[in-house]
mmCIF file with all atom_site columns, C-alpha atoms in Angstrom:
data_model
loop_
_atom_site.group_PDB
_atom_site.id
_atom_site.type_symbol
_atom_site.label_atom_id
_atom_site.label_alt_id
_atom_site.label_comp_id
_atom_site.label_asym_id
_atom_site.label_entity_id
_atom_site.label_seq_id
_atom_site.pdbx_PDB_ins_code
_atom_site.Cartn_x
_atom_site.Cartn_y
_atom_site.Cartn_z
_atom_site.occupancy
_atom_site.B_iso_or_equiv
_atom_site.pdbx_formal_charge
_atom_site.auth_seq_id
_atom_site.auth_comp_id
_atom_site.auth_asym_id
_atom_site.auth_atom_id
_atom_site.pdbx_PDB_model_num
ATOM 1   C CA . UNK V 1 1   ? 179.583 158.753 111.652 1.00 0.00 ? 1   UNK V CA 1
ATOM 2   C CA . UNK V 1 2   ? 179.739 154.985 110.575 1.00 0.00 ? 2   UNK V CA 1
ATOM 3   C CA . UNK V 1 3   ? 179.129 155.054 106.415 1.00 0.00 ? 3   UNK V CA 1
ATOM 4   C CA . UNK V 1 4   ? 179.705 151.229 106.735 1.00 0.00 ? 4   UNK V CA 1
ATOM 5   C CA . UNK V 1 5   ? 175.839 150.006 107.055 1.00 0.00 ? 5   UNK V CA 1
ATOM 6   C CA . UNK V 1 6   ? 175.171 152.657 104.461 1.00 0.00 ? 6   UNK V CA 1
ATOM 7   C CA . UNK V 1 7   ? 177.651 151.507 101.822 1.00 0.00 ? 7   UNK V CA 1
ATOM 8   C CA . UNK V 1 8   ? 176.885 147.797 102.454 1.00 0.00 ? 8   UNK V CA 1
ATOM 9   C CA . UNK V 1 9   ? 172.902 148.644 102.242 1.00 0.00 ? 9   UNK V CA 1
ATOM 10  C CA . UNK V 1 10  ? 173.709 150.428 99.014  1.00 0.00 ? 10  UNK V CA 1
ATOM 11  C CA . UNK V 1 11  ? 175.852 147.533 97.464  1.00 0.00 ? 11  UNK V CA 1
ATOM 12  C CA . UNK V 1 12  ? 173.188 144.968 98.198  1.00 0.00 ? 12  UNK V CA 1
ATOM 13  C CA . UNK V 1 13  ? 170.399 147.076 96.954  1.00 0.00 ? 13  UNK V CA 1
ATOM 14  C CA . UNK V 1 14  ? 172.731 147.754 93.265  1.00 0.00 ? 14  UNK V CA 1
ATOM 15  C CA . UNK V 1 15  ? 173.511 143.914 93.462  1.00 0.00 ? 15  UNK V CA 1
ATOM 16  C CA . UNK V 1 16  ? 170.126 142.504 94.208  1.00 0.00 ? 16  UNK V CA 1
ATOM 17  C CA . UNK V 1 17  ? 168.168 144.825 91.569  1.00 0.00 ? 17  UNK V CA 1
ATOM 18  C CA . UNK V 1 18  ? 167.505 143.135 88.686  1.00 0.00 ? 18  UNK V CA 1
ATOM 19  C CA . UNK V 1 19  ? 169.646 144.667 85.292  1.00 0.00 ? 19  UNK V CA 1
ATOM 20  C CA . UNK V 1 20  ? 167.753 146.871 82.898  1.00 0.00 ? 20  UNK V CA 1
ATOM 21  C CA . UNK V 1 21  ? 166.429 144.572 79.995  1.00 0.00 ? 21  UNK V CA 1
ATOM 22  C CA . UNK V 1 22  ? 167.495 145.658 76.865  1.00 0.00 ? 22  UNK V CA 1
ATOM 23  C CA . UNK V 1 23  ? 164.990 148.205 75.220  1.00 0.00 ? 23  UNK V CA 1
ATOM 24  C CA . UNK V 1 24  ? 162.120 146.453 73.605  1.00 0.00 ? 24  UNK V CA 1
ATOM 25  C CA . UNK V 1 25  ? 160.613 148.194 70.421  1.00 0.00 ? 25  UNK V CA 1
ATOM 26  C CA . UNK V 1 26  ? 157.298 149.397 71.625  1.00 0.00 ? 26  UNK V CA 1
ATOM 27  C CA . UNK V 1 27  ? 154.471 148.830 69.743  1.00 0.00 ? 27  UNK V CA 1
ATOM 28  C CA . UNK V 1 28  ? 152.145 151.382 69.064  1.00 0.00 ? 28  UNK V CA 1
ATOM 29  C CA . UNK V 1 29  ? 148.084 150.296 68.667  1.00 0.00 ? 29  UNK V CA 1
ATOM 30  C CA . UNK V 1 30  ? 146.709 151.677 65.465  1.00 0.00 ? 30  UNK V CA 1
ATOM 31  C CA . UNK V 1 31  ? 142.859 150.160 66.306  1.00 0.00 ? 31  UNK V CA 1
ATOM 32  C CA . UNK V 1 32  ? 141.447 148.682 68.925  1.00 0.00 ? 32  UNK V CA 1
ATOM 33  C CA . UNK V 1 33  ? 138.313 146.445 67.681  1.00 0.00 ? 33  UNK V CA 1
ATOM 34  C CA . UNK V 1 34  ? 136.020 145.508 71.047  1.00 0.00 ? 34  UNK V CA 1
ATOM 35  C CA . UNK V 1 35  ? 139.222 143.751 73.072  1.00 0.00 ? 35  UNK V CA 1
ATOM 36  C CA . UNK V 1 36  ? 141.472 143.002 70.099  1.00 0.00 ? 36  UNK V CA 1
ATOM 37  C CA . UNK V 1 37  ? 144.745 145.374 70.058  1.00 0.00 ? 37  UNK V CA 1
ATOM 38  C CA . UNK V 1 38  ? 145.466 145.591 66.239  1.00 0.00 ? 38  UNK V CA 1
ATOM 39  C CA . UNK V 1 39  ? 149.293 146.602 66.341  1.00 0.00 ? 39  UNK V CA 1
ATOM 40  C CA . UNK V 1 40  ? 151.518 148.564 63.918  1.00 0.00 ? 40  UNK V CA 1
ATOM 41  C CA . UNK V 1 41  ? 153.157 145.433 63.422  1.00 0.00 ? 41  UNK V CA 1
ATOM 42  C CA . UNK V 1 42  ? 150.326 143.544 62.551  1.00 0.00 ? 42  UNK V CA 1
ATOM 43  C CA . UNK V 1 43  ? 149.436 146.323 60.217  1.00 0.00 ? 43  UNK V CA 1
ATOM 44  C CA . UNK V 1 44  ? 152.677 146.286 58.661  1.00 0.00 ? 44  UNK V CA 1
ATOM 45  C CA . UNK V 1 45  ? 152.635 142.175 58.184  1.00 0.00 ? 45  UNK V CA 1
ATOM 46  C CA . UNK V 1 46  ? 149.121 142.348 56.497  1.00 0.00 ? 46  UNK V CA 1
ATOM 47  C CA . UNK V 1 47  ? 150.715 145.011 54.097  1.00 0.00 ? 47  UNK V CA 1
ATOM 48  C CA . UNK V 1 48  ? 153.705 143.839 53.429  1.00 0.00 ? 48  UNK V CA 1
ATOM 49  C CA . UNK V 1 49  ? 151.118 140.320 52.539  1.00 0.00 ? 49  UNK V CA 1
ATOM 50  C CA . UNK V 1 50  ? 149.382 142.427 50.106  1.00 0.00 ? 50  UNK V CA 1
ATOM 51  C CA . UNK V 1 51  ? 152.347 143.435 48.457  1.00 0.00 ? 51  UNK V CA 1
ATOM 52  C CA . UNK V 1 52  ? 153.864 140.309 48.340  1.00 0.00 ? 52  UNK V CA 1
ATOM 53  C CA . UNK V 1 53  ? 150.826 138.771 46.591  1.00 0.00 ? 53  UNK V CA 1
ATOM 54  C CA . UNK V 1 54  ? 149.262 141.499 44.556  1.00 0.00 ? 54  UNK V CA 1
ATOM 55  C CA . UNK V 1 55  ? 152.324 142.688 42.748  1.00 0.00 ? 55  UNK V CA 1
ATOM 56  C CA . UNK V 1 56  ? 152.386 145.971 44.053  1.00 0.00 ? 56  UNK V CA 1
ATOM 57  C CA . UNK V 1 57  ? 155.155 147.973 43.881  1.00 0.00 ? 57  UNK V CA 1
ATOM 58  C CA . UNK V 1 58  ? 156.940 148.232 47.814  1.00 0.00 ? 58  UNK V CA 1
ATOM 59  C CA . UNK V 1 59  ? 157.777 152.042 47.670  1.00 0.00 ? 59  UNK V CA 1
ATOM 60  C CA . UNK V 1 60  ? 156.657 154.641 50.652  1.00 0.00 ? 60  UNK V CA 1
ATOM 61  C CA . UNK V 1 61  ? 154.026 156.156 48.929  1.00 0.00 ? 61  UNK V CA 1
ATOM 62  C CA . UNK V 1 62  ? 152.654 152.497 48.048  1.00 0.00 ? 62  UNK V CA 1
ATOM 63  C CA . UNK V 1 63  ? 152.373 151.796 51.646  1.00 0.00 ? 63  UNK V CA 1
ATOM 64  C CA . UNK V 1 64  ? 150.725 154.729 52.765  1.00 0.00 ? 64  UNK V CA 1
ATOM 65  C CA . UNK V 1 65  ? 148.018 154.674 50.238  1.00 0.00 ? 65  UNK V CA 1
ATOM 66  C CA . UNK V 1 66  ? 147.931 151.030 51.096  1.00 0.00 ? 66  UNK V CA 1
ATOM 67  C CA . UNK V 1 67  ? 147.268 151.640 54.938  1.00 0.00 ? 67  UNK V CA 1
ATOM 68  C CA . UNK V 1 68  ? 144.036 153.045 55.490  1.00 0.00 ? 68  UNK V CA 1
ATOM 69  C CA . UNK V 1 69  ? 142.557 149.920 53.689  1.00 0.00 ? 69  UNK V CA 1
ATOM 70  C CA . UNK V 1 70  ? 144.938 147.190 54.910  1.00 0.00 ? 70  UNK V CA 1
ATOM 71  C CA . UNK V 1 71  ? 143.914 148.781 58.497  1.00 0.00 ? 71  UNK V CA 1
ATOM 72  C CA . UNK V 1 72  ? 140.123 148.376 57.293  1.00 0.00 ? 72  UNK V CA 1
ATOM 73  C CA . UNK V 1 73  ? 140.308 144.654 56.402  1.00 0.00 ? 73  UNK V CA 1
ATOM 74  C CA . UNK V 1 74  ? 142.457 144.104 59.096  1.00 0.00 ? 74  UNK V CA 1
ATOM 75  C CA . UNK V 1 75  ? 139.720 145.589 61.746  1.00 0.00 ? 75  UNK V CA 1
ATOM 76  C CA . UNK V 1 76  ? 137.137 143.550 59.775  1.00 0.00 ? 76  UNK V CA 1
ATOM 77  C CA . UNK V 1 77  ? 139.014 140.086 60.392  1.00 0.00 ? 77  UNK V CA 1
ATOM 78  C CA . UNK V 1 78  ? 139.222 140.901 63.696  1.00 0.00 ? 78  UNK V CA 1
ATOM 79  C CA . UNK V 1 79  ? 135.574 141.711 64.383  1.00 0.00 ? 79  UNK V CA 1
ATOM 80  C CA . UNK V 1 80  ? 134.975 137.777 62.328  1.00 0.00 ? 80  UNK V CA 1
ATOM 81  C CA . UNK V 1 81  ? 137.160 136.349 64.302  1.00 0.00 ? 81  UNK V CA 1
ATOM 82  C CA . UNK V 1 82  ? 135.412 137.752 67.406  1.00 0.00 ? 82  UNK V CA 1
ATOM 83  C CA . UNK V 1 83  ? 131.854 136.280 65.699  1.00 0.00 ? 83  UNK V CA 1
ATOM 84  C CA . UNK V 1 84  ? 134.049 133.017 64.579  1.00 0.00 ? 84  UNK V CA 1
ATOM 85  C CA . UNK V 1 85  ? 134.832 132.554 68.116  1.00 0.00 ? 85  UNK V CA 1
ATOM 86  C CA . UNK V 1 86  ? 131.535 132.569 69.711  1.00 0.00 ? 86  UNK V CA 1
ATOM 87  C CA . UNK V 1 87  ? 129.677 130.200 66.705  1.00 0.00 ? 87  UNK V CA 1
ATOM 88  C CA . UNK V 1 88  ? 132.706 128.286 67.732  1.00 0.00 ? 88  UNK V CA 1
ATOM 89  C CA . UNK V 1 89  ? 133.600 127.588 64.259  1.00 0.00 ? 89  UNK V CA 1
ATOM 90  C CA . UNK V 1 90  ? 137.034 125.869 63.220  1.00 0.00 ? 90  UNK V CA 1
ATOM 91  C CA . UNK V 1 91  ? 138.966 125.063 60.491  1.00 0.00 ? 91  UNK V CA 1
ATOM 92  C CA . UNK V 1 92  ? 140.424 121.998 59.549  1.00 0.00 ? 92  UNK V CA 1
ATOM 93  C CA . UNK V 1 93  ? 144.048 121.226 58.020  1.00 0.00 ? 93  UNK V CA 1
ATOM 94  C CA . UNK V 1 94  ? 142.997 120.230 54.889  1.00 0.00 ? 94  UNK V CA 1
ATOM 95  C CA . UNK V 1 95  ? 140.244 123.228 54.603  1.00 0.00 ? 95  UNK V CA 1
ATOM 96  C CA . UNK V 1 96  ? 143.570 125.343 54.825  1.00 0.00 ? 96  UNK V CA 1
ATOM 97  C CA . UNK V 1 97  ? 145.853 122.977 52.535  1.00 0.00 ? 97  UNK V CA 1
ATOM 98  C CA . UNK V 1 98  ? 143.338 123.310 50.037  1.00 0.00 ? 98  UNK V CA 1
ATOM 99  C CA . UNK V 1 99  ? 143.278 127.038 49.777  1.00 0.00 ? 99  UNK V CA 1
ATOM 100 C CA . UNK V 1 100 ? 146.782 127.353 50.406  1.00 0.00 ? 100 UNK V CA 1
ATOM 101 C CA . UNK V 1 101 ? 147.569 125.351 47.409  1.00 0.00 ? 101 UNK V CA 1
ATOM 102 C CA . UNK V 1 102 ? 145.020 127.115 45.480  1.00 0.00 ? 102 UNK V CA 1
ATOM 103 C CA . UNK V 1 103 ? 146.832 130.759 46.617  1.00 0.00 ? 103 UNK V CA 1
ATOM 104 C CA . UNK V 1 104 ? 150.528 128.824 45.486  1.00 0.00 ? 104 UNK V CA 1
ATOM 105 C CA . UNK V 1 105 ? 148.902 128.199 41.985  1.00 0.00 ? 105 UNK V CA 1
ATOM 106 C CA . UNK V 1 106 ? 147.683 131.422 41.696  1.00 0.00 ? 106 UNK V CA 1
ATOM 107 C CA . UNK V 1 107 ? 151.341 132.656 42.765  1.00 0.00 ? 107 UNK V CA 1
ATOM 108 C CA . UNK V 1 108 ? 152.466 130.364 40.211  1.00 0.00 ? 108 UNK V CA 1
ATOM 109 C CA . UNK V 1 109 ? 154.500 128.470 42.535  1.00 0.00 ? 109 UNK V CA 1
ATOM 110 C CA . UNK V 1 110 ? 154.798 124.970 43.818  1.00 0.00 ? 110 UNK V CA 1
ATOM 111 C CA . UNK V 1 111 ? 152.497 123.909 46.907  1.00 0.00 ? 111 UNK V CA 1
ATOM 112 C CA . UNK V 1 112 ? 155.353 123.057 48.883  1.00 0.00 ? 112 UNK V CA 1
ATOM 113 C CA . UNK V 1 113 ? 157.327 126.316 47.857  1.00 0.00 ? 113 UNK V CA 1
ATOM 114 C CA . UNK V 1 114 ? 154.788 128.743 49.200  1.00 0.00 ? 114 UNK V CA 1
ATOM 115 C CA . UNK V 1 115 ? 156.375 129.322 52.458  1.00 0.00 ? 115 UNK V CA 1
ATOM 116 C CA . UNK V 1 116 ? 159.339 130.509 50.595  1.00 0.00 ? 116 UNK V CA 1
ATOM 117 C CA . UNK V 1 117 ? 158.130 132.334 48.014  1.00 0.00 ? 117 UNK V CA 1
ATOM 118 C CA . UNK V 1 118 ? 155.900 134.842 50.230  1.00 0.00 ? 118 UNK V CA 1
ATOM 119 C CA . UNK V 1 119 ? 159.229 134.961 52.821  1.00 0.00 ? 119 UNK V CA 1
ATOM 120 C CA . UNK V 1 120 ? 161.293 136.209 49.846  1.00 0.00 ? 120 UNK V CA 1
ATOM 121 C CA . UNK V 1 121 ? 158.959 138.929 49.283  1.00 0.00 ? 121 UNK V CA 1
ATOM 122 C CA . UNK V 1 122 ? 158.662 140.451 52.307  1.00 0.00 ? 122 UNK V CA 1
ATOM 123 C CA . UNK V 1 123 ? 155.823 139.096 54.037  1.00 0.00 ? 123 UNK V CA 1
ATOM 124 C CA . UNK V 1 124 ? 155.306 135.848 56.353  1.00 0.00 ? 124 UNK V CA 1
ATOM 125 C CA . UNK V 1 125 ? 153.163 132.789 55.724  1.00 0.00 ? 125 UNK V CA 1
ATOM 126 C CA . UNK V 1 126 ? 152.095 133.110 59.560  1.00 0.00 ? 126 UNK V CA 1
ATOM 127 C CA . UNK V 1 127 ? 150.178 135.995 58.099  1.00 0.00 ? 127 UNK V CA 1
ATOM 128 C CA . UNK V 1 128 ? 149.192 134.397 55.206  1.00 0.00 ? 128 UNK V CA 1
ATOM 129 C CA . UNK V 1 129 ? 147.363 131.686 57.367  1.00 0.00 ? 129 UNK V CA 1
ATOM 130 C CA . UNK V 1 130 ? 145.560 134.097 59.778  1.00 0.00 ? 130 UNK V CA 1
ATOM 131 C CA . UNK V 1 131 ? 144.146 135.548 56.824  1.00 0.00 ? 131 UNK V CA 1
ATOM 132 C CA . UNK V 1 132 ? 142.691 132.254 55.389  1.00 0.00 ? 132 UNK V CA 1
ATOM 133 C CA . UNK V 1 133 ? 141.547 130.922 58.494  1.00 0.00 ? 133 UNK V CA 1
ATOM 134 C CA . UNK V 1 134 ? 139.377 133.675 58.705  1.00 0.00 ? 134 UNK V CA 1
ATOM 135 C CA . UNK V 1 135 ? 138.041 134.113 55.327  1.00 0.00 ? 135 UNK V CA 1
ATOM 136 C CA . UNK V 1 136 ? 137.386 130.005 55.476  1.00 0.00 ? 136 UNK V CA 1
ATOM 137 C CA . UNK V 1 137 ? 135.717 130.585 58.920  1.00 0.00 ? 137 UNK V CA 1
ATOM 138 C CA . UNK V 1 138 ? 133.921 133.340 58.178  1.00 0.00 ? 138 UNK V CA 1
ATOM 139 C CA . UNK V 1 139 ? 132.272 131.478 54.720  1.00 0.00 ? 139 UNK V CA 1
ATOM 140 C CA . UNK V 1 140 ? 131.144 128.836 57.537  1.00 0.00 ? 140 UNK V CA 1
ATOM 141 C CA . UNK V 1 141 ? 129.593 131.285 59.428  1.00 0.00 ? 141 UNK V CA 1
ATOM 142 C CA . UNK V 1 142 ? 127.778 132.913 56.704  1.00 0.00 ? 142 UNK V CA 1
ATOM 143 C CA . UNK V 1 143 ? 126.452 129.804 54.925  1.00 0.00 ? 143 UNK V CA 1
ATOM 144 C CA . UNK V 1 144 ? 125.238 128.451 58.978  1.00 0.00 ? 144 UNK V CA 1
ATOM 145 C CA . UNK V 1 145 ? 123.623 131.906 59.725  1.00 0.00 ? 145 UNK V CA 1
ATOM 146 C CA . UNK V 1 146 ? 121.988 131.954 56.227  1.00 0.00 ? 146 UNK V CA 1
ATOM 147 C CA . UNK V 1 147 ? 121.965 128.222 55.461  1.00 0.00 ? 147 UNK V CA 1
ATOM 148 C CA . UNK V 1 148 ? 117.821 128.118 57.559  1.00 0.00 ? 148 UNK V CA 1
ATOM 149 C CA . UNK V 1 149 ? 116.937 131.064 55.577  1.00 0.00 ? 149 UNK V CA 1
ATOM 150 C CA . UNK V 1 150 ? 118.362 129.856 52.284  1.00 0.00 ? 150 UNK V CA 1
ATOM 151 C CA . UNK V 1 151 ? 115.392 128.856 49.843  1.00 0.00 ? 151 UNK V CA 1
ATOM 152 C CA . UNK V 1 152 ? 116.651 127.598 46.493  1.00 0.00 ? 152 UNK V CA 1
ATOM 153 C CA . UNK V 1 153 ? 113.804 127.701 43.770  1.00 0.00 ? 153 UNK V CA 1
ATOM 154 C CA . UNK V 1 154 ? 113.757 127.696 40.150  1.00 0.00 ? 154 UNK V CA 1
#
C-alpha cells in the first residue's frame, strides 16, 4: 500500500490550515437593549467611571452594589442613543468641550489634565465622552420633543 499520497495530502492540509489565533477573552452580554449588546466590559468601564469620579471606594463589595445600577443607566443610554439616532441629533465639539471642562472643574483638575486624571483612576475618558454625548443629546431631544408643547406664562 502506497502511504505516499496520504502523507503528502496530510502535510499540505497541516501546512495550508490557518494557525489557531491566540485565545481572545470572550465577552459575556449582561443586557441586550432592542439591537444594542451591552457587554461586561462596557459594564465594567461605566463602573470603574463612577468610581473614578464619585469618590467611591474601588473594593469588591463596592462594585457589586454598584452593578445593578451602573447596568440600569447603562441600558438607559443605550435606549437614548437608539431615540438620539433616529431625531438624528448630534453634538458638536464645543457642546462636549464645554461640559468636559465643566466635569475637570468639578474634578478639580485642569481642562487639559482630564484625560489623565480619570486614566489614573481607573477608568477611560473614551467612556467619559460616550456618557456626555448622550446626556447632551438626550437634553436636545427633550427640549425639541417638548420645546411645541412648552408654554411659559407668568
Amino acid at each position: 500500500m502506497k502511504l505516499w499520497p496520504i502523507f503528502v495530502l496530510i502535510t499540505a492540509v497541516t501546512f495550508l490550515t490557518p494557525a489557531a489565533s491566540p485565545a481572545q477573552p470572550v465577552q459575556r452580554i449582561v443586557a441586550i437593549v432592542n439591537n444594542d449588546v451591552v457587554s461586561q466590559h462596557d459594564l465594567d468601564n461605566r463602573i470603574n467611571l463612577f468610581i473614578a469620579t464619585a469618590n467611591v471606594a474601588d473594593t469588591p463589595e463596592s462594585r457589586q452594589q454598584l452593578a445593578p445600577q451602573v447596568l440600569e443607566t447603562l441600558i438607559n443610554d443605550r435606549l437614548k442613543g437608539q431615540e438620539i439616532r433616529r431625531l438624528n441629533i448630534t453634538v458638536s465639539q464645543d457642546e462636549l468641550d464645554e461640559a468636559l471642562t465643566q466635569i475637570a472643574k468639578e474634578l478639580r483638575v485642569p481642562p487639559q489634565e482630564l484625560k489623565t486624571a480619570i486614566e489614573r483612576r481607573g477608568a477611560q475618558l473614551a467612556t467619559l465622552i460616550d456618557q456626555v454625548e448622550t446626556e447632551i443629546a438626550w437634553m436636545k431631544a427633550v427640549q425639541r420633543s417638548a420645546g411645541s408643547r412648552l408654554n411659559v406664562s407668568e
